[in-house]
Tab-separated table of C-alpha atoms in Angstrom:
chain	number	residue	atom	x	y	z
D	1	UNK	CA	0.000	-0.003	0.039
D	2	UNK	CA	1.426	3.458	-0.962
D	3	UNK	CA	1.632	6.017	1.780
D	4	UNK	CA	0.176	9.355	0.799
D	5	UNK	CA	1.878	12.424	2.411
D	6	UNK	CA	-0.078	15.706	2.449
D	7	UNK	CA	1.917	18.229	0.539
D	8	UNK	CA	0.445	21.341	2.213
D	9	UNK	CA	0.985	20.306	5.833
D	10	UNK	CA	1.151	23.378	7.970
D	11	UNK	CA	1.146	21.896	11.428
D	12	UNK	CA	4.221	22.353	13.532
D	13	UNK	CA	5.600	18.904	14.540
D	14	UNK	CA	8.679	17.886	16.446
D	15	UNK	CA	11.793	17.121	14.277
D	16	UNK	CA	11.894	13.513	15.641
D	17	UNK	CA	8.467	13.012	14.091
D	18	UNK	CA	9.217	14.607	10.727
D	19	UNK	CA	11.330	11.602	9.660
D	20	UNK	CA	8.526	9.098	10.346
D	21	UNK	CA	6.187	7.821	7.574
D	22	UNK	CA	2.994	9.786	7.287
D	23	UNK	CA	-0.307	9.073	5.606
D	24	UNK	CA	-3.355	11.172	4.763
D	25	UNK	CA	-6.706	10.954	6.601
D	26	UNK	CA	-8.237	9.615	3.436
D	27	UNK	CA	-5.748	6.745	3.360
D	28	UNK	CA	-6.633	5.846	6.918
D	29	UNK	CA	-10.370	6.135	6.383
D	30	UNK	CA	-10.188	3.917	3.287
D	31	UNK	CA	-8.602	1.112	5.292
D	32	UNK	CA	-11.171	1.507	8.061
D	33	UNK	CA	-13.952	1.361	5.479
D	34	UNK	CA	-12.394	-1.805	3.889
D	35	UNK	CA	-12.221	-3.463	7.309
D	36	UNK	CA	-15.982	-2.736	7.807
D	37	UNK	CA	-17.290	-3.608	4.324
D	38	UNK	CA	-14.904	-6.495	3.375
D	39	UNK	CA	-14.162	-8.045	6.751
D	40	UNK	CA	-17.468	-7.381	8.529
D	41	UNK	CA	-15.910	-5.495	11.491
D	42	UNK	CA	-17.783	-2.952	13.509
D	43	UNK	CA	-16.452	0.625	13.318
D	44	UNK	CA	-14.592	0.541	16.629
D	45	UNK	CA	-12.872	-2.763	15.741
D	46	UNK	CA	-12.076	-1.551	12.217
D	47	UNK	CA	-10.319	1.489	13.529
D	48	UNK	CA	-8.286	-0.481	16.094
D	49	UNK	CA	-7.191	-2.944	13.285
D	50	UNK	CA	-6.202	-0.050	11.002
D	51	UNK	CA	-4.165	1.623	13.780
D	52	UNK	CA	-2.299	-1.568	14.457
D	53	UNK	CA	-1.677	-2.171	10.764
D	54	UNK	CA	-0.113	1.257	10.161
D	55	UNK	CA	1.782	1.415	13.388
D	56	UNK	CA	3.422	-1.970	12.536
D	57	UNK	CA	4.756	-0.335	9.382
D	58	UNK	CA	6.237	2.546	11.338
D	59	UNK	CA	3.674	5.063	10.365
D	60	UNK	CA	3.242	8.093	12.611
D	61	UNK	CA	-0.567	8.543	13.176
D	62	UNK	CA	-0.366	11.715	15.324
D	63	UNK	CA	-2.096	13.696	12.589
D	64	UNK	CA	-4.866	11.156	12.053
D	65	UNK	CA	-8.357	11.225	13.551
D	66	UNK	CA	-8.643	7.620	14.799
D	67	UNK	CA	-12.406	7.199	14.558
D	68	UNK	CA	-14.587	5.991	11.757
D	69	UNK	CA	-16.298	8.660	9.721
D	70	UNK	CA	-20.000	9.186	10.428
D	71	UNK	CA	-21.989	6.780	8.319
D	72	UNK	CA	-24.834	9.129	7.755
D	73	UNK	CA	-24.459	11.116	4.509
D	74	UNK	CA	-26.407	13.865	2.892
D	75	UNK	CA	-27.459	13.775	-0.777
D	76	UNK	CA	-25.375	10.736	-1.489
D	77	UNK	CA	-22.123	12.199	-0.075
D	78	UNK	CA	-19.382	10.006	1.258
D	79	UNK	CA	-19.272	9.478	5.055
D	80	UNK	CA	-17.485	12.383	6.835
D	81	UNK	CA	-15.925	13.001	10.171
D	82	UNK	CA	-18.051	15.121	12.495
D	83	UNK	CA	-15.749	18.158	12.286
D	84	UNK	CA	-15.962	18.176	8.489
D	85	UNK	CA	-19.710	17.968	8.576
D	86	UNK	CA	-19.714	20.978	10.934
D	87	UNK	CA	-17.255	22.794	8.727
D	88	UNK	CA	-19.374	22.216	5.598
D	89	UNK	CA	-22.421	23.556	7.362
D	90	UNK	CA	-20.515	26.572	8.649
D	91	UNK	CA	-19.240	27.414	5.197
D	92	UNK	CA	-22.807	27.399	3.871
D	93	UNK	CA	-24.168	29.426	6.705
D	94	UNK	CA	-21.432	32.091	6.289
D	95	UNK	CA	-22.114	32.206	2.485
D	96	UNK	CA	-25.828	32.729	3.253
D	97	UNK	CA	-25.113	35.248	6.059
D	98	UNK	CA	-27.243	33.175	8.347
D	99	UNK	CA	-26.005	34.701	11.674
D	100	UNK	CA	-28.063	32.409	13.887
D	101	UNK	CA	-26.784	29.250	12.270
D	102	UNK	CA	-23.163	30.577	12.219
D	103	UNK	CA	-23.278	31.227	15.966
D	104	UNK	CA	-24.428	27.689	16.670
D	105	UNK	CA	-21.980	26.072	14.242
D	106	UNK	CA	-19.038	28.061	15.624
D	107	UNK	CA	-19.619	26.716	19.074
D	108	UNK	CA	-19.817	23.112	17.835
D	109	UNK	CA	-16.689	23.608	15.710
D	110	UNK	CA	-14.730	25.009	18.590
D	111	UNK	CA	-15.696	22.134	20.821
D	112	UNK	CA	-14.623	19.622	18.223
D	113	UNK	CA	-11.312	21.330	17.577
D	114	UNK	CA	-10.528	21.258	21.331
D	115	UNK	CA	-10.817	17.460	21.389
D	116	UNK	CA	-7.332	16.750	19.967
D	117	UNK	CA	-4.665	18.012	17.554
D	118	UNK	CA	-5.646	15.554	14.847
D	119	UNK	CA	-9.150	17.014	14.575
D	120	UNK	CA	-7.780	20.574	14.255
D	121	UNK	CA	-5.273	19.358	11.713
D	122	UNK	CA	-7.954	17.674	9.592
D	123	UNK	CA	-10.133	20.752	9.707
D	124	UNK	CA	-7.210	22.960	8.771
D	125	UNK	CA	-6.425	20.842	5.735
D	126	UNK	CA	-10.064	21.132	4.604
D	127	UNK	CA	-10.241	24.975	4.534
D	128	UNK	CA	-11.306	25.674	8.039
D	129	UNK	CA	-9.194	28.846	8.460
D	130	UNK	CA	-10.771	30.830	5.640
D	131	UNK	CA	-14.235	29.751	6.794
D	132	UNK	CA	-13.608	30.847	10.447
D	133	UNK	CA	-12.021	34.074	9.343
D	134	UNK	CA	-15.009	34.829	7.141
D	135	UNK	CA	-17.201	34.114	10.180
D	136	UNK	CA	-15.231	36.700	12.136
D	137	UNK	CA	-15.697	39.284	9.411
D	138	UNK	CA	-19.402	38.474	9.197
D	139	UNK	CA	-19.708	38.892	12.972
D	140	UNK	CA	-18.140	42.366	12.694
D	141	UNK	CA	-20.618	43.327	9.906
D	142	UNK	CA	-23.856	41.467	10.581
D	143	UNK	CA	-24.050	41.191	14.331
D	144	UNK	CA	-23.512	37.513	14.905
D	145	UNK	CA	-21.244	36.612	17.814
D	146	UNK	CA	-17.738	37.858	17.301
D	147	UNK	CA	-16.844	36.272	20.641
D	148	UNK	CA	-17.850	32.782	19.431
D	149	UNK	CA	-15.909	33.312	16.160
D	150	UNK	CA	-12.744	34.354	17.977
D	151	UNK	CA	-13.068	31.289	20.303
D	152	UNK	CA	-13.313	29.078	17.239
D	153	UNK	CA	-10.283	30.769	15.608
D	154	UNK	CA	-8.286	30.231	18.840
D	155	UNK	CA	-9.203	26.558	18.960
D	156	UNK	CA	-8.170	26.126	15.286
D	157	UNK	CA	-4.800	27.947	15.710
D	158	UNK	CA	-3.769	25.850	18.700
D	159	UNK	CA	-0.642	24.099	17.416
D	160	UNK	CA	-1.191	25.439	13.859
D	161	UNK	CA	0.121	29.038	13.933
D	162	UNK	CA	1.053	29.037	10.247
D	163	UNK	CA	-2.578	29.510	9.263
D	164	UNK	CA	-2.706	33.092	10.515
D	165	UNK	CA	-2.161	35.378	7.547
D	166	UNK	CA	-1.956	39.209	7.205
D	167	UNK	CA	-5.770	39.697	7.078
D	168	UNK	CA	-6.063	37.541	10.208
D	169	UNK	CA	-3.435	39.533	12.015
D	170	UNK	CA	-5.141	42.841	11.088
D	171	UNK	CA	-8.483	41.477	12.301
D	172	UNK	CA	-6.983	40.598	15.665
D	173	UNK	CA	-5.254	43.931	16.099
D	174	UNK	CA	-8.371	45.805	15.028
D	175	UNK	CA	-10.514	44.023	17.628
D	176	UNK	CA	-7.919	44.783	20.418
D	177	UNK	CA	-7.946	48.397	19.384
D	178	UNK	CA	-11.622	49.030	18.774
D	179	UNK	CA	-13.190	46.746	21.393
D	180	UNK	CA	-10.674	47.165	24.136
D	181	UNK	CA	-13.276	47.856	26.800
D	182	UNK	CA	-14.929	44.520	26.244
D	183	UNK	CA	-13.092	42.094	28.562
D	184	UNK	CA	-14.534	38.957	27.033
D	185	UNK	CA	-13.577	39.929	23.500
D	186	UNK	CA	-10.176	41.095	24.652
D	187	UNK	CA	-9.545	37.782	26.392
D	188	UNK	CA	-10.572	35.705	23.281
D	189	UNK	CA	-8.484	37.899	20.920
D	190	UNK	CA	-5.364	37.730	23.078
D	191	UNK	CA	-5.778	33.967	23.208
D	192	UNK	CA	-5.670	33.894	19.452
D	193	UNK	CA	-2.539	36.088	19.491
D	194	UNK	CA	-0.951	33.717	21.927
D	195	UNK	CA	-1.718	30.653	19.849
D	196	UNK	CA	-0.464	32.291	16.693
D	197	UNK	CA	2.816	33.344	18.372
D	198	UNK	CA	3.941	30.009	19.711
D	199	UNK	CA	6.766	28.646	17.568
D	200	UNK	CA	6.148	31.274	14.901
D	201	UNK	CA	8.693	34.111	14.740
D	202	UNK	CA	7.219	35.802	11.710
D	203	UNK	CA	3.783	36.090	13.332
D	204	UNK	CA	5.452	37.549	16.399
D	205	UNK	CA	7.387	40.128	14.475
D	206	UNK	CA	4.359	41.122	12.362
D	207	UNK	CA	2.064	41.472	15.397
D	208	UNK	CA	4.713	43.579	17.184
D	209	UNK	CA	5.048	45.832	14.128
D	210	UNK	CA	1.263	46.160	14.189
D	211	UNK	CA	1.337	47.459	17.761
D	212	UNK	CA	0.341	44.365	19.749
D	213	UNK	CA	2.729	45.028	22.647
D	214	UNK	CA	0.982	48.294	23.689
D	215	UNK	CA	-2.362	46.589	23.352
D	216	UNK	CA	-1.347	43.726	25.599
D	217	UNK	CA	0.141	45.995	28.245
D	218	UNK	CA	-2.932	48.175	27.965
D	219	UNK	CA	-5.172	45.099	28.471
D	220	UNK	CA	-3.453	44.422	31.789
D	221	UNK	CA	-4.065	47.963	32.927
D	222	UNK	CA	-7.600	48.384	31.594
D	223	UNK	CA	-8.857	44.957	32.885
D	224	UNK	CA	-6.707	44.842	35.984
D	225	UNK	CA	-9.596	43.427	38.020
D	226	UNK	CA	-10.119	40.383	35.746
D	227	UNK	CA	-7.781	37.536	36.586
D	228	UNK	CA	-8.432	35.707	33.248
D	229	UNK	CA	-7.538	38.763	31.143
D	230	UNK	CA	-4.405	39.670	33.123
D	231	UNK	CA	-3.230	36.044	33.010
D	232	UNK	CA	-3.758	35.817	29.266
D	233	UNK	CA	-2.242	39.217	28.527
D	234	UNK	CA	0.896	38.300	30.573
D	235	UNK	CA	1.137	35.006	28.612
D	236	UNK	CA	0.840	36.978	25.412
D	237	UNK	CA	3.646	39.339	26.408
D	238	UNK	CA	5.775	36.368	27.456
D	239	UNK	CA	5.268	34.525	24.190
D	240	UNK	CA	6.537	37.640	22.346
D	241	UNK	CA	9.890	37.066	24.044
D	242	UNK	CA	10.234	33.396	22.880
D	243	UNK	CA	12.917	32.231	20.532
D	244	UNK	CA	11.375	28.824	19.705
D	245	UNK	CA	10.884	28.751	15.902
D	246	UNK	CA	13.497	26.298	14.525
D	247	UNK	CA	12.868	27.626	11.036
D	248	UNK	CA	14.410	30.987	11.938
D	249	UNK	CA	18.189	31.301	12.724
D	250	UNK	CA	17.764	34.508	14.682
D	251	UNK	CA	14.649	35.811	16.370
D	252	UNK	CA	13.789	39.162	17.931
D	253	UNK	CA	13.170	37.889	21.444
D	254	UNK	CA	15.598	40.193	23.117
D	255	UNK	CA	14.361	43.209	21.112
D	256	UNK	CA	10.766	42.472	22.044
D	257	UNK	CA	11.520	42.203	25.703
D	258	UNK	CA	13.396	45.532	25.548
D	259	UNK	CA	10.406	47.205	23.868
D	260	UNK	CA	7.995	45.935	26.479
D	261	UNK	CA	10.130	47.336	29.239
D	262	UNK	CA	11.409	50.631	27.785
D	263	UNK	CA	8.595	51.687	25.457
D	264	UNK	CA	5.624	50.387	27.347
D	265	UNK	CA	6.599	50.286	31.069
D	266	UNK	CA	5.896	46.559	31.260
D	267	UNK	CA	7.781	45.990	34.520
D	268	UNK	CA	5.766	48.598	36.441
D	269	UNK	CA	2.492	47.455	34.994
D	270	UNK	CA	3.120	43.809	35.863
D	271	UNK	CA	4.269	44.487	39.455
D	272	UNK	CA	1.311	46.806	40.040
D	273	UNK	CA	-1.059	44.237	38.558
D	274	UNK	CA	0.131	41.582	41.014
D	275	UNK	CA	-1.279	43.616	43.967
D	276	UNK	CA	-4.850	43.018	42.764
D	277	UNK	CA	-4.497	39.228	43.053
D	278	UNK	CA	-2.713	38.373	46.399
D	279	UNK	CA	-4.368	35.004	46.612
D	280	UNK	CA	-4.650	33.952	42.951
D	281	UNK	CA	-1.708	31.678	42.353
D	282	UNK	CA	-2.401	31.254	38.631
D	283	UNK	CA	-2.132	35.000	38.016
D	284	UNK	CA	0.908	35.405	40.232
D	285	UNK	CA	2.597	32.510	38.532
D	286	UNK	CA	2.130	34.043	35.118
D	287	UNK	CA	3.298	37.436	36.269
D	288	UNK	CA	6.479	35.893	37.738
D	289	UNK	CA	7.092	33.936	34.536
D	290	UNK	CA	6.795	37.147	32.452
D	291	UNK	CA	9.009	39.170	34.679
D	292	UNK	CA	11.618	36.470	34.360
D	293	UNK	CA	11.389	36.684	30.528
D	294	UNK	CA	11.817	40.397	30.679
D	295	UNK	CA	14.967	40.346	32.808
D	296	UNK	CA	17.246	40.471	29.862
D	297	UNK	CA	19.439	43.386	30.776
D	298	UNK	CA	21.279	44.393	33.844
D	299	UNK	CA	19.267	47.607	34.314
D	300	UNK	CA	15.952	45.746	33.927
D	301	UNK	CA	16.926	43.400	36.802
D	302	UNK	CA	17.717	46.439	38.940
D	303	UNK	CA	14.473	48.201	37.953
D	304	UNK	CA	12.499	45.187	39.131
D	305	UNK	CA	14.109	45.555	42.573
D	306	UNK	CA	13.490	49.260	42.595
D	307	UNK	CA	9.895	48.783	41.785
D	308	UNK	CA	9.403	46.397	44.665
D	309	UNK	CA	9.442	43.253	42.525
D	310	UNK	CA	12.079	41.469	44.691
D	311	UNK	CA	10.108	42.129	47.878
D	312	UNK	CA	7.035	40.862	46.060
D	313	UNK	CA	8.828	37.616	44.996
D	314	UNK	CA	10.291	36.983	48.472
D	315	UNK	CA	6.978	37.511	50.165
D	316	UNK	CA	5.323	35.275	47.619
D	317	UNK	CA	7.828	32.531	48.253
D	318	UNK	CA	7.246	32.779	51.977
D	319	UNK	CA	3.420	32.953	51.820
D	320	UNK	CA	2.824	30.421	49.078
D	321	UNK	CA	5.614	27.920	49.659
D	322	UNK	CA	3.173	24.999	49.518
D	323	UNK	CA	2.072	25.878	45.905
D	324	UNK	CA	4.588	23.850	43.869
D	325	UNK	CA	3.884	25.484	40.440
D	326	UNK	CA	4.078	29.040	41.817
D	327	UNK	CA	7.306	28.240	43.762
D	328	UNK	CA	8.915	26.997	40.491
D	329	UNK	CA	8.078	30.199	38.631
D	330	UNK	CA	9.299	32.364	41.462
D	331	UNK	CA	12.596	30.463	41.579
D	332	UNK	CA	12.924	31.008	37.773
D	333	UNK	CA	12.277	34.730	38.144
D	334	UNK	CA	14.757	35.057	41.016
D	335	UNK	CA	17.457	33.288	38.940
D	336	UNK	CA	16.728	35.664	36.042
D	337	UNK	CA	17.092	38.906	38.032
D	338	UNK	CA	20.127	37.483	39.828
D	339	UNK	CA	22.003	37.969	36.565
D	340	UNK	CA	22.751	41.399	38.059
D	341	UNK	CA	25.544	41.137	40.716
D	342	UNK	CA	24.012	43.922	42.868
D	343	UNK	CA	20.686	42.178	42.822
D	344	UNK	CA	22.391	38.987	43.958
D	345	UNK	CA	23.303	40.799	47.165
D	346	UNK	CA	19.802	42.240	47.593
D	347	UNK	CA	18.245	38.786	47.221
D	348	UNK	CA	20.582	37.304	49.905
D	349	UNK	CA	19.948	40.312	52.214
D	350	UNK	CA	16.257	39.853	51.867
D	351	UNK	CA	16.512	36.266	53.044
D	352	UNK	CA	16.094	34.754	49.613
D	353	UNK	CA	18.609	31.967	50.026
D	354	UNK	CA	16.942	30.554	53.166
D	355	UNK	CA	13.545	30.512	51.448
D	356	UNK	CA	14.999	28.883	48.365
D	357	UNK	CA	16.504	26.147	50.492
D	358	UNK	CA	13.297	25.706	52.452
D	359	UNK	CA	11.238	25.515	49.287
D	360	UNK	CA	13.559	22.932	47.754
D	361	UNK	CA	13.387	20.804	50.927
D	362	UNK	CA	9.656	21.172	51.076
D	363	UNK	CA	9.250	20.021	47.407
D	364	UNK	CA	12.168	17.619	47.245
D	365	UNK	CA	9.967	15.195	45.328
D	366	UNK	CA	9.513	17.655	42.437
D	367	UNK	CA	12.324	17.594	39.934
D	368	UNK	CA	11.340	20.846	38.389
D	369	UNK	CA	11.366	22.696	41.753
D	370	UNK	CA	14.695	21.106	42.634
D	371	UNK	CA	16.206	22.056	39.323
D	372	UNK	CA	15.049	25.675	39.543
D	373	UNK	CA	16.038	25.977	43.153
D	374	UNK	CA	19.535	24.784	42.409
D	375	UNK	CA	19.735	27.055	39.404
D	376	UNK	CA	18.783	30.042	41.487
D	377	UNK	CA	21.314	29.212	44.228
D	378	UNK	CA	23.915	28.622	41.509
D	379	UNK	CA	23.382	32.139	40.132
D	380	UNK	CA	23.401	33.719	43.576
D	381	UNK	CA	26.799	32.020	44.245
D	382	UNK	CA	28.383	32.961	40.985
D	383	UNK	CA	31.357	35.359	41.634
D	384	UNK	CA	30.096	36.010	45.199
D	385	UNK	CA	32.158	34.294	47.934
D	386	UNK	CA	30.092	35.844	50.749
D	387	UNK	CA	26.910	34.584	49.233
D	388	UNK	CA	28.468	31.084	49.027
D	389	UNK	CA	28.985	31.286	52.783
D	390	UNK	CA	25.356	32.190	53.439
D	391	UNK	CA	24.170	29.342	51.101
D	392	UNK	CA	26.424	26.883	52.882
D	393	UNK	CA	25.300	27.948	56.329
D	394	UNK	CA	21.651	27.760	55.249
D	395	UNK	CA	22.102	24.158	54.054
D	396	UNK	CA	22.007	24.877	50.375
D	397	UNK	CA	24.737	22.283	49.444
D	398	UNK	CA	23.127	19.539	51.555
D	399	UNK	CA	19.674	20.284	49.949
D	400	UNK	CA	21.193	20.106	46.480
D	401	UNK	CA	22.924	16.743	47.177
D	402	UNK	CA	19.591	15.483	48.568
D	403	UNK	CA	17.968	16.448	45.371
D	404	UNK	CA	20.613	14.615	43.373
D	405	UNK	CA	19.923	11.526	45.458
D	406	UNK	CA	16.177	11.847	44.965
D	407	UNK	CA	16.330	12.373	41.210
D	408	UNK	CA	19.228	10.441	39.758
D	409	UNK	CA	17.549	10.091	36.355
D	410	UNK	CA	16.750	13.797	35.950
D	411	UNK	CA	19.624	15.395	33.984
D	412	UNK	CA	18.429	18.884	34.739
D	413	UNK	CA	18.606	18.384	38.433
D	414	UNK	CA	21.960	16.687	38.261
D	415	UNK	CA	23.422	19.446	36.090
D	416	UNK	CA	22.242	22.387	38.056
D	417	UNK	CA	23.342	20.746	41.389
D	418	UNK	CA	26.863	20.082	39.933
D	419	UNK	CA	27.066	23.725	38.765
D	420	UNK	CA	25.950	24.948	42.246
D	421	UNK	CA	28.591	22.816	43.928
D	422	UNK	CA	31.298	24.064	41.644
D	423	UNK	CA	30.300	27.753	42.230
D	424	UNK	CA	30.306	27.186	46.046
D	425	UNK	CA	33.924	25.928	46.070
D	426	UNK	CA	35.585	27.682	43.153
D	427	UNK	CA	36.231	30.785	45.236
D	428	UNK	CA	35.955	29.211	48.700
D	429	UNK	CA	38.112	26.024	48.937
D	430	UNK	CA	37.292	25.853	52.682
D	431	UNK	CA	33.922	24.446	51.794
D	432	UNK	CA	35.329	21.517	49.733
D	433	UNK	CA	35.965	19.141	52.543
D	434	UNK	CA	32.472	19.881	54.078
D	435	UNK	CA	30.767	19.103	50.840
D	436	UNK	CA	32.789	15.971	50.254
D	437	UNK	CA	31.873	14.753	53.673
D	438	UNK	CA	28.224	14.987	52.600
D	439	UNK	CA	28.912	12.459	49.848
D	440	UNK	CA	29.227	14.812	46.940
D	441	UNK	CA	32.034	12.947	45.084
D	442	UNK	CA	30.015	9.768	44.498
D	443	UNK	CA	26.896	11.617	43.539
D	444	UNK	CA	28.751	13.863	41.044
D	445	UNK	CA	30.592	10.857	39.563
D	446	UNK	CA	27.243	8.981	39.152
D	447	UNK	CA	25.706	12.067	37.391
D	448	UNK	CA	28.699	12.276	35.105
D	449	UNK	CA	28.447	8.594	34.206
D	450	UNK	CA	24.684	8.648	33.687
D	451	UNK	CA	24.098	11.927	31.770
D	452	UNK	CA	26.081	13.043	28.851
D	453	UNK	CA	24.928	16.658	29.393
D	454	UNK	CA	26.563	16.561	32.810
D	455	UNK	CA	30.034	15.549	31.632
D	456	UNK	CA	31.698	18.963	31.616
D	457	UNK	CA	29.962	20.460	34.670
D	458	UNK	CA	30.524	17.286	36.687
D	459	UNK	CA	34.183	17.170	35.800
D	460	UNK	CA	34.581	20.815	36.785
D	461	UNK	CA	32.863	20.299	40.056
D	462	UNK	CA	35.072	17.289	40.895
D	463	UNK	CA	38.185	19.181	39.872
D	464	UNK	CA	37.323	22.175	42.070
D	465	UNK	CA	36.429	19.909	44.997
D	466	UNK	CA	39.961	18.559	44.723
D	467	UNK	CA	39.063	15.144	43.508
D	468	UNK	CA	40.976	13.052	41.081
D	469	UNK	CA	39.730	13.739	37.581
D	470	UNK	CA	40.916	12.238	34.315
D	471	UNK	CA	41.641	15.033	31.968
D	472	UNK	CA	41.828	13.769	28.369
D	473	UNK	CA	43.552	15.603	25.526
D	474	UNK	CA	40.864	15.321	22.768
D	475	UNK	CA	43.067	16.799	19.946
D	476	UNK	CA	46.842	16.760	19.714
D	477	UNK	CA	47.153	18.826	16.510
D	478	UNK	CA	47.719	15.693	14.500
D	479	UNK	CA	45.605	14.475	11.655
D	480	UNK	CA	42.808	12.132	12.811
D	481	UNK	CA	39.473	12.129	14.552
D	482	UNK	CA	38.815	13.496	17.997
D	483	UNK	CA	39.238	11.025	20.879
D	484	UNK	CA	35.928	9.744	22.322
């Protein structure tokens, strides 16, 4: 059987999947139909058999809707999947300007697209984006629900940012400008912006040129009493600072972060916004994550401290230490602002090191919290012997080694802990024997042997601890390959 590959695939998929065999939905559906008609299987059994058949051939079915098409057909048409039936009806309703039908179909379409990526992919391949965009335009002109149209667009764009084109970008920016007082519309539009910006550098640059940064910051200010809008707007700002599009060699992440801070006062707006949600961990988590992404320059880190951001983070860590996800984001933000050496001292003076160690000990079972805690302590110790002493006295080294024991298979934890140990002893050799007495040598050696990414940092930590380390000369200047 030949394997058909869709030539106009626009969905972003991981590189490891790209090399796998792919088939079209039609190929899969034909096999299911053969199993039903020729072998007498029921639809569920036919689908299971088809899945097993293709997977045994090494076919990647992540883009395939693994259900049988609906048997009911209209006017003698072939059986269709439910999302395509809805899409056909939506296209007709939009063409007829039937606002009532459009509203109802948009709700159904959005619900179907949220089921799984394969459904969204199938709809996208069958012309869903132009239909939904046309519904958005119709909503602006004829009075049917723009909110429902934007929610459908957001559902479709999830994982498929390439679909958003220039008219779509202009529509989103126009809604944010002209309907900025409508919180629900603002929320739905920002969600579209966020979906279109993930792993898509060109969309980010086009939206920024169109003025989206001021609109996102303005949404935080204007709807500062709405947790959902503030949370989504912060996420939108944060996504504009990503550099995650593998198709683009150099992104504008740093430039976008600089614009948010210098041209739109983003740091002040975010720190002020946090005051309205002292008990909402989801909003506070998003604000901390965004502050961390904006800490790309020395002066920005200092500005966060000057605006009260450090006191906010330390208080948050103390008051919400039991909330694991929030703790992780606070740690990440502290690590980011600690890139400024003066801020390192301010964090230590504010009692940050003790809280970080306490949080790591409290959440020792979480590899993410352990990794971020070690990373934050590692940054605080860098080039700061006095901070190293505070960390050691506060039990930071012992907590890091406990994390290594707890998570031997987590490369991130092992790497950050090794880096922390090295920073603690590189300028303070007096700590070496204390750390070795805690069992550091064996743990670091195990990390080095188990994780290739830990090779260099583990070797450096062992060397600075005074342990015997084999130093191999990979290249001697003679012709031949590098030693392995």
